[in-house]
């Protein structure tokens, strides 16, 4: 399985330097779990971060800083283990297993969605889609940036075909209508911000029901 | 050393890590605009995480410095989200010249050495843009405003720097 659609360097730098929101970072991390090539780029960027950290002129600490930290070590028990997720979540790439999710709910024929419960952060949110083979998503545009990573199955839109591990970034310039072209349902994880606008008559009819 | 911290809960090894990294973590956060007290507390908290997570550290995957960098980065994201850090505007006079210290050489790993070399070999203008994006938590637009450069120039310098790092990486695999 070769991942063909990779995130841009811009977004990889934003991830490595920590300026993405948690919702966006989660989609990138899902992609990283499935794509060794992007993983090694991030490793290099993190090496660079480490090397730059190493080169910073040290800032003097309080004389008792170490003692205080050691005291905190004694005071705080280790981090507990996260509760075991349900079996379906357990099969998702690791970054997704850290989160609670709402149950699947139907959003139109052949389409199920669930929220991945990332911490509240403005209007950023993460939604997982499970869409049956042959289904089309309504044509839609975005008022913010939409990041998608495919977990299983595949879809095609105006910009190409996307399979497991593939990453797509769409913004307000892009109006797309993905079609599921795998013979199994396509599961993908999407970070959204702002409003997603459905287009066309069907889309406008659906809009009140499919609050994404 | 992190391995010693993990396997034998070695406080002496931890103290050595602390002596090297905690002052740099404090400097890291002060560059993001935090005051000295907040930055000091942040450095301690990051080192506390290092202690608790040492068992997850894999020396074959990452140098100590890059592992600790990712811990600090994630802690900063977390702190910003919870508004626990009151950041002031960084003082522009702090921006111009981050002296490039002779390689502190805490990490002896081959990958770390190569990335270090690649960083040292970057043209000053690319390294500066890279440093600003790592430590000052600045979006590209902000960097372009601070340096008085067009946005396109900032982006292309960053991309060139990344391309150079990517080449280094090619050799590592």
Short mmCIF file of C-alpha atoms in Angstrom, two decimals:
data_model
loop_
_atom_site.label_atom_id
_atom_site.label_comp_id
_atom_site.label_asym_id
_atom_site.label_seq_id
_atom_site.Cartn_x
_atom_site.Cartn_y
_atom_site.Cartn_z
CA UNK A 1 0.00 0.00 0.00
CA UNK A 2 1.60 3.22 -1.11
CA UNK A 3 0.21 6.51 0.00
CA UNK A 4 0.00 8.82 -3.01
CA UNK A 5 -1.42 12.04 -1.62
CA UNK A 6 0.81 13.64 1.00
CA UNK A 7 0.29 16.78 3.08
CA UNK A 8 2.08 19.92 1.86
CA UNK A 9 5.38 20.93 3.48
CA UNK A 10 3.61 23.98 4.90
CA UNK A 11 1.20 21.85 6.86
CA UNK A 12 3.95 19.46 7.98
CA UNK A 13 5.96 22.38 9.37
CA UNK A 14 2.85 23.69 11.08
CA UNK A 15 2.34 20.25 12.63
CA UNK A 16 5.97 19.81 13.72
CA UNK A 17 6.19 23.27 15.26
CA UNK A 18 2.88 22.84 17.05
CA UNK A 19 0.68 25.49 15.47
CA UNK A 20 -2.14 23.24 14.26
CA UNK A 21 -5.24 22.79 16.38
CA UNK A 22 -5.65 19.44 18.09
CA UNK A 23 -8.41 18.54 15.62
CA UNK A 24 -6.11 19.17 12.65
CA UNK A 25 -3.14 17.51 14.32
CA UNK A 26 -5.23 14.38 14.88
CA UNK A 27 -5.89 14.01 11.14
CA UNK A 28 -2.18 14.50 10.42
CA UNK A 29 -1.25 11.91 13.06
CA UNK A 30 -3.69 9.43 11.55
CA UNK A 31 -1.97 9.98 8.21
CA UNK A 32 1.45 9.58 9.86
CA UNK A 33 0.39 6.27 11.35
CA UNK A 34 -0.27 5.01 7.82
CA UNK A 35 2.55 6.69 5.88
CA UNK A 36 6.23 5.94 6.62
CA UNK A 37 7.39 8.63 4.21
CA UNK A 38 5.62 11.45 5.99
CA UNK A 39 6.67 9.93 9.30
CA UNK A 40 10.33 10.24 8.44
CA UNK A 41 9.86 13.85 7.34
CA UNK A 42 8.24 14.66 10.67
CA UNK A 43 11.06 12.87 12.45
CA UNK A 44 13.57 15.07 10.64
CA UNK A 45 11.58 18.19 11.50
CA UNK A 46 11.47 17.10 15.13
CA UNK A 47 15.20 16.40 15.09
CA UNK A 48 15.60 19.95 13.84
CA UNK A 49 13.40 21.18 16.67
CA UNK A 50 15.54 19.22 19.13
CA UNK A 51 18.76 20.53 17.63
CA UNK A 52 17.47 24.10 17.79
CA UNK A 53 16.39 23.54 21.40
CA UNK A 54 19.86 22.23 22.17
CA UNK A 55 21.38 25.40 20.76
CA UNK A 56 19.25 27.86 22.69
CA UNK A 57 21.23 29.91 25.17
CA UNK A 58 20.07 28.47 28.53
CA UNK A 59 17.92 30.67 30.78
CA UNK A 60 19.01 30.56 34.43
CA UNK A 61 16.68 28.62 36.72
CA UNK A 62 15.97 29.11 40.39
CA UNK A 63 18.60 27.35 42.42
CA UNK A 64 16.03 24.96 43.84
CA UNK A 65 14.35 24.15 40.51
CA UNK A 66 15.60 20.57 40.43
CA UNK A 67 14.68 19.97 44.06
CA UNK A 68 11.19 21.31 43.42
CA UNK A 69 10.75 19.11 40.39
CA UNK A 70 11.92 16.04 42.29
CA UNK A 71 9.43 16.89 45.02
CA UNK A 72 6.69 17.01 42.40
CA UNK A 73 7.80 13.60 41.12
CA UNK A 74 7.25 12.21 44.59
CA UNK A 75 3.89 13.90 44.92
CA UNK A 76 2.39 12.82 41.58
CA UNK A 77 1.62 9.19 40.86
CA UNK A 78 2.39 7.99 37.32
CA UNK A 79 -0.02 8.68 34.50
CA UNK A 80 -2.79 6.11 34.54
CA UNK A 81 -3.69 4.05 31.50
CA UNK A 82 -6.53 5.20 29.32
CA UNK A 83 -9.69 3.08 29.54
CA UNK A 84 -9.97 0.34 26.91
CA UNK A 85 -11.84 1.61 23.85
CA UNK A 86 -14.54 -0.37 22.09
CA UNK A 87 -13.33 -3.01 19.58
CA UNK A 88 -14.05 -0.95 16.49
CA UNK A 89 -12.13 2.02 17.85
CA UNK A 90 -9.33 -0.35 18.88
CA UNK A 91 -8.85 -1.24 15.21
CA UNK A 92 -8.33 2.39 14.13
CA UNK A 93 -4.80 3.82 13.81
CA UNK A 94 -3.30 4.62 17.20
CA UNK A 95 -3.82 8.39 17.34
CA UNK A 96 -7.60 7.89 17.08
CA UNK A 97 -7.66 5.38 19.92
CA UNK A 98 -6.83 8.12 22.39
CA UNK A 99 -10.24 9.70 21.99
CA UNK A 100 -13.79 8.98 23.00
CA UNK A 101 -16.24 8.96 20.11
CA UNK A 102 -19.98 9.32 19.82
CA UNK A 103 -21.86 6.29 18.40
CA UNK A 104 -22.37 6.16 14.62
CA UNK A 105 -25.48 7.90 13.45
CA UNK A 106 -27.03 7.93 10.01
CA UNK A 107 -26.68 11.10 8.00
CA UNK A 108 -28.35 10.39 4.70
CA UNK A 109 -28.57 7.11 2.82
CA UNK A 110 -25.45 4.97 3.05
CA UNK A 111 -23.66 7.55 5.18
CA UNK A 112 -22.81 7.31 8.84
CA UNK A 113 -20.97 9.86 10.92
CA UNK A 114 -19.59 10.07 14.44
CA UNK A 115 -17.83 12.82 16.36
CA UNK A 116 -14.31 12.24 17.65
CA UNK A 117 -14.34 14.08 20.93
CA UNK A 118 -11.32 16.33 20.77
CA UNK A 119 -11.25 19.11 23.36
CA UNK A 120 -13.42 22.13 22.67
CA UNK A 121 -11.47 24.56 20.50
CA UNK A 122 -13.48 27.26 18.75
CA UNK A 123 -15.34 25.74 15.82
CA UNK A 124 -12.72 23.08 15.11
CA UNK A 125 -14.05 19.55 15.20
CA UNK A 126 -13.23 16.05 14.01
CA UNK A 127 -15.78 13.83 12.31
CA UNK A 128 -15.41 10.29 11.14
CA UNK A 129 -17.35 9.21 8.05
CA UNK A 130 -18.35 5.72 6.99
CA UNK A 131 -19.85 5.78 3.52
CA UNK A 132 -21.09 2.84 1.48
CA UNK A 133 -19.59 1.90 -1.88
CA UNK A 134 -20.99 3.89 -4.80
CA UNK A 135 -22.42 6.64 -2.62
CA UNK A 136 -21.76 10.23 -3.51
CA UNK A 137 -21.32 12.91 -0.92
CA UNK A 138 -23.31 16.05 -1.66
CA UNK A 139 -21.30 18.68 -3.51
CA UNK A 140 -19.95 21.00 -0.86
CA UNK A 141 -17.64 23.91 -0.19
CA UNK A 142 -15.99 25.05 3.03
CA UNK A 143 -15.67 28.29 4.86
CA UNK A 144 -12.54 26.97 6.58
CA UNK A 145 -9.84 24.40 6.00
CA UNK A 146 -10.92 20.76 5.76
CA UNK A 147 -8.28 18.06 6.30
CA UNK A 148 -9.09 14.46 5.40
CA UNK A 149 -7.24 11.21 5.91
CA UNK A 150 -8.62 7.94 4.53
CA UNK A 151 -8.46 5.00 6.94
CA UNK A 152 -9.97 2.29 4.76
CA UNK A 153 -11.73 2.03 1.41
CA UNK A 154 -11.28 4.82 -1.11
CA UNK A 155 -12.98 7.76 -2.79
CA UNK A 156 -12.38 9.91 -5.82
CA UNK A 157 -13.09 13.53 -6.40
CA UNK A 158 -12.11 16.20 -8.90
CA UNK A 159 -8.52 16.10 -7.65
CA UNK A 160 -7.83 12.36 -7.78
CA UNK A 161 -8.30 9.04 -6.06
CA UNK A 162 -7.72 8.68 -2.33
CA UNK A 163 -7.04 5.37 -0.56
CA UNK A 164 -5.84 4.33 2.92
CA UNK A 165 -3.36 6.83 4.37
CA UNK A 166 -4.01 9.42 1.66
CA UNK A 167 -4.37 12.99 2.81
CA UNK A 168 -6.39 15.80 1.27
CA UNK A 169 -6.54 19.46 2.19
CA UNK A 170 -9.50 21.49 0.93
CA UNK A 171 -10.32 25.13 1.57
CA UNK A 172 -12.87 27.68 0.47
CA UNK A 173 -11.54 27.64 -3.10
CA UNK A 174 -12.47 24.02 -3.49
CA UNK A 175 -15.91 22.62 -4.15
CA UNK A 176 -15.81 18.88 -4.32
CA UNK A 177 -18.07 15.89 -4.57
CA UNK A 178 -16.34 12.73 -3.41
CA UNK A 179 -17.62 9.38 -4.73
CA UNK A 180 -16.83 6.14 -2.91
CA UNK A 181 -15.14 3.87 -5.44
CA UNK A 182 -14.01 0.95 -3.24
CA UNK A 183 -16.06 -2.21 -2.80
CA UNK A 184 -16.00 -1.78 0.97
CA UNK A 185 -17.31 1.22 2.88
CA UNK A 186 -14.88 4.12 2.97
CA UNK A 187 -13.94 5.26 6.47
CA UNK A 188 -12.18 8.58 6.78
CA UNK A 189 -11.37 11.08 9.47
CA UNK A 190 -11.94 14.75 8.74
CA UNK A 191 -11.15 17.91 10.66
CA UNK A 192 -13.51 20.76 9.95
CA UNK A 193 -13.68 24.39 10.87
CA UNK A 194 -16.25 26.95 9.97
CA UNK A 195 -19.34 25.96 8.05
CA UNK A 196 -19.56 23.28 5.43
CA UNK A 197 -21.95 24.41 2.74
CA UNK A 198 -23.81 21.79 0.80
CA UNK A 199 -24.70 22.77 -2.71
CA UNK A 200 -27.44 21.89 -5.15
CA UNK A 201 -31.09 21.23 -4.41
CA UNK A 202 -30.51 17.94 -2.64
CA UNK A 203 -27.70 19.43 -0.62
CA UNK A 204 -29.78 22.35 0.51
CA UNK A 205 -32.54 19.98 1.53
CA UNK A 206 -30.07 17.87 3.45
CA UNK A 207 -28.31 20.74 5.16
CA UNK A 208 -30.65 21.04 8.16
CA UNK A 209 -30.31 17.31 8.86
CA UNK A 210 -26.61 16.91 8.31
CA UNK A 211 -25.08 19.36 10.67
CA UNK A 212 -21.41 18.66 10.24
CA UNK B 1 20.37 8.64 30.01
CA UNK B 2 16.62 8.72 29.51
CA UNK B 3 16.82 4.95 29.35
CA UNK B 4 18.48 4.97 32.78
CA UNK B 5 15.74 7.22 34.07
CA UNK B 6 13.14 4.78 32.78
CA UNK B 7 14.66 1.47 33.76
CA UNK B 8 16.11 2.21 37.15
CA UNK B 9 14.29 5.43 37.98
CA UNK B 10 17.76 6.88 38.17
CA UNK B 11 17.57 10.31 39.80
CA UNK B 12 21.15 11.14 39.02
CA UNK B 13 20.59 10.59 35.31
CA UNK B 14 17.46 12.69 35.60
CA UNK B 15 19.44 15.47 37.30
CA UNK B 16 21.90 15.52 34.40
CA UNK B 17 19.08 15.70 31.86
CA UNK B 18 17.50 18.42 33.94
CA UNK B 19 20.69 20.47 34.14
CA UNK B 20 20.99 20.44 30.36
CA UNK B 21 17.40 20.74 29.19
CA UNK B 22 15.43 22.62 31.83
CA UNK B 23 17.24 25.95 31.24
CA UNK B 24 16.76 25.52 27.51
CA UNK B 25 13.08 24.68 27.92
CA UNK B 26 12.73 27.85 29.94
CA UNK B 27 14.46 29.81 27.16
CA UNK B 28 12.20 28.07 24.62
CA UNK B 29 9.07 29.26 26.35
CA UNK B 30 10.35 32.77 26.99
CA UNK B 31 10.83 33.05 23.24
CA UNK B 32 7.15 32.28 22.84
CA UNK B 33 6.49 35.35 24.95
CA UNK B 34 5.97 33.80 28.39
CA UNK B 35 7.31 35.63 31.44
CA UNK B 36 10.17 34.12 33.45
CA UNK B 37 7.98 32.66 36.21
CA UNK B 38 5.59 30.96 33.77
CA UNK B 39 8.52 29.70 31.70
CA UNK B 40 10.25 28.26 34.75
CA UNK B 41 7.12 26.42 35.79
CA UNK B 42 6.71 25.15 32.24
CA UNK B 43 10.30 23.84 32.22
CA UNK B 44 9.66 21.93 35.44
CA UNK B 45 6.39 20.52 34.17
CA UNK B 46 7.99 19.40 30.90
CA UNK B 47 10.78 17.65 32.84
CA UNK B 48 8.16 16.01 35.06
CA UNK B 49 6.58 14.57 31.91
CA UNK B 50 10.03 13.41 30.79
CA UNK B 51 10.33 11.49 34.06
CA UNK B 52 6.91 9.89 33.79
CA UNK B 53 7.12 9.07 30.09
CA UNK B 54 10.75 7.97 30.00
CA UNK B 55 9.62 4.38 29.56
CA UNK B 56 8.11 5.31 26.19
CA UNK B 57 11.32 6.83 24.89
CA UNK B 58 12.94 4.85 22.11
CA UNK B 59 16.57 5.89 21.56
CA UNK B 60 16.59 4.23 18.14
CA UNK B 61 13.80 6.46 16.90
CA UNK B 62 14.72 9.84 18.28
CA UNK B 63 17.52 11.78 19.87
CA UNK B 64 16.94 12.88 23.45
CA UNK B 65 16.70 16.50 22.33
CA UNK B 66 14.06 15.85 19.70
CA UNK B 67 12.01 13.69 22.06
CA UNK B 68 12.11 16.40 24.70
CA UNK B 69 11.31 19.00 22.05
CA UNK B 70 8.11 17.12 21.13
CA UNK B 71 7.12 16.91 24.80
CA UNK B 72 7.62 20.65 25.21
CA UNK B 73 5.79 21.38 21.96
CA UNK B 74 2.78 19.31 23.02
CA UNK B 75 2.77 20.82 26.49
CA UNK B 76 2.79 24.28 24.97
CA UNK B 77 -0.16 23.42 22.69
CA UNK B 78 -1.99 22.12 25.72
CA UNK B 79 -1.19 25.15 27.84
CA UNK B 80 -2.21 27.56 25.10
CA UNK B 81 -5.47 25.74 24.65
CA UNK B 82 -6.31 25.93 28.30
CA UNK B 83 -5.20 29.55 28.36
CA UNK B 84 -2.86 28.75 31.15
CA UNK B 85 -0.10 30.74 29.55
CA UNK B 86 -0.46 34.46 29.41
CA UNK B 87 1.77 35.37 26.52
CA UNK B 88 3.01 38.85 26.05
CA UNK B 89 4.00 40.10 22.62
CA UNK B 90 7.60 39.00 22.15
CA UNK B 91 9.90 41.99 22.21
CA UNK B 92 11.15 42.50 18.63
CA UNK B 93 14.61 43.29 19.98
CA UNK B 94 14.82 39.68 21.15
CA UNK B 95 14.26 38.41 17.67
CA UNK B 96 17.21 39.38 15.54
CA UNK B 97 20.11 37.29 16.62
CA UNK B 98 19.71 33.97 18.26
CA UNK B 99 23.34 33.14 18.55
CA UNK B 100 24.06 29.76 17.12
CA UNK B 101 25.97 28.13 19.91
CA UNK B 102 28.63 25.66 19.06
CA UNK B 103 26.76 22.41 18.96
CA UNK B 104 25.94 21.58 22.54
CA UNK B 105 26.42 17.97 21.52
CA UNK B 106 24.19 16.41 24.09
CA UNK B 107 23.07 13.90 21.54
CA UNK B 108 25.58 11.58 20.08
CA UNK B 109 23.16 9.80 17.79
CA UNK B 110 24.03 9.71 14.11
CA UNK B 111 20.71 11.17 12.98
CA UNK B 112 20.95 14.03 15.42
CA UNK B 113 24.48 14.75 14.23
CA UNK B 114 23.38 14.87 10.60
CA UNK B 115 20.42 17.11 11.26
CA UNK B 116 22.71 19.37 13.27
CA UNK B 117 25.14 19.55 10.38
CA UNK B 118 22.34 20.26 7.94
CA UNK B 119 21.09 23.07 10.19
CA UNK B 120 24.54 24.58 10.47
CA UNK B 121 24.90 24.46 6.71
CA UNK B 122 21.64 26.31 6.07
CA UNK B 123 21.96 29.88 4.86
CA UNK B 124 21.36 32.28 7.75
CA UNK B 125 18.14 33.62 6.19
CA UNK B 126 16.58 30.15 6.04
CA UNK B 127 17.68 29.24 9.53
CA UNK B 128 16.18 32.40 10.94
CA UNK B 129 12.78 31.72 9.43
CA UNK B 130 12.98 28.15 10.71
CA UNK B 131 13.88 29.30 14.23
CA UNK B 132 11.04 31.79 14.27
CA UNK B 133 8.53 29.15 13.35
CA UNK B 134 9.83 26.67 15.92
CA UNK B 135 10.26 28.91 18.92
CA UNK B 136 8.17 31.98 18.55
CA UNK B 137 5.01 30.15 17.71
CA UNK B 138 4.46 32.51 14.83
CA UNK B 139 2.25 31.88 11.85
CA UNK B 140 3.86 32.59 8.50
CA UNK B 141 2.00 35.87 8.12
CA UNK B 142 3.35 37.07 11.44
CA UNK B 143 6.91 36.06 10.57
CA UNK B 144 6.63 37.97 7.33
CA UNK B 145 5.44 41.06 9.23
CA UNK B 146 8.23 40.84 11.79
CA UNK B 147 10.98 40.38 9.29
CA UNK B 148 9.49 42.82 6.84
CA UNK B 149 9.55 40.19 4.11
CA UNK B 150 6.82 39.26 1.64
CA UNK B 151 4.82 36.22 2.73
CA UNK B 152 5.93 34.35 -0.38
CA UNK B 153 9.58 34.83 0.61
CA UNK B 154 8.99 33.48 4.11
CA UNK B 155 7.22 30.44 2.71
CA UNK B 156 9.85 29.76 0.09
CA UNK B 157 12.70 30.05 2.63
CA UNK B 158 10.90 27.59 4.90
CA UNK B 159 10.37 25.20 2.02
CA UNK B 160 14.03 25.40 1.03
CA UNK B 161 15.05 24.66 4.60
CA UNK B 162 12.70 21.69 4.70
CA UNK B 163 13.98 20.46 1.36
CA UNK B 164 17.50 20.50 2.82
CA UNK B 165 16.38 18.55 5.87
CA UNK B 166 14.58 16.11 3.63
CA UNK B 167 17.82 15.47 1.73
CA UNK B 168 19.63 14.74 4.97
CA UNK B 169 16.90 12.36 5.81
CA UNK B 170 17.31 10.57 2.50
CA UNK B 171 20.80 9.66 3.66
CA UNK B 172 19.51 8.41 6.98
CA UNK B 173 17.32 5.72 5.54
#
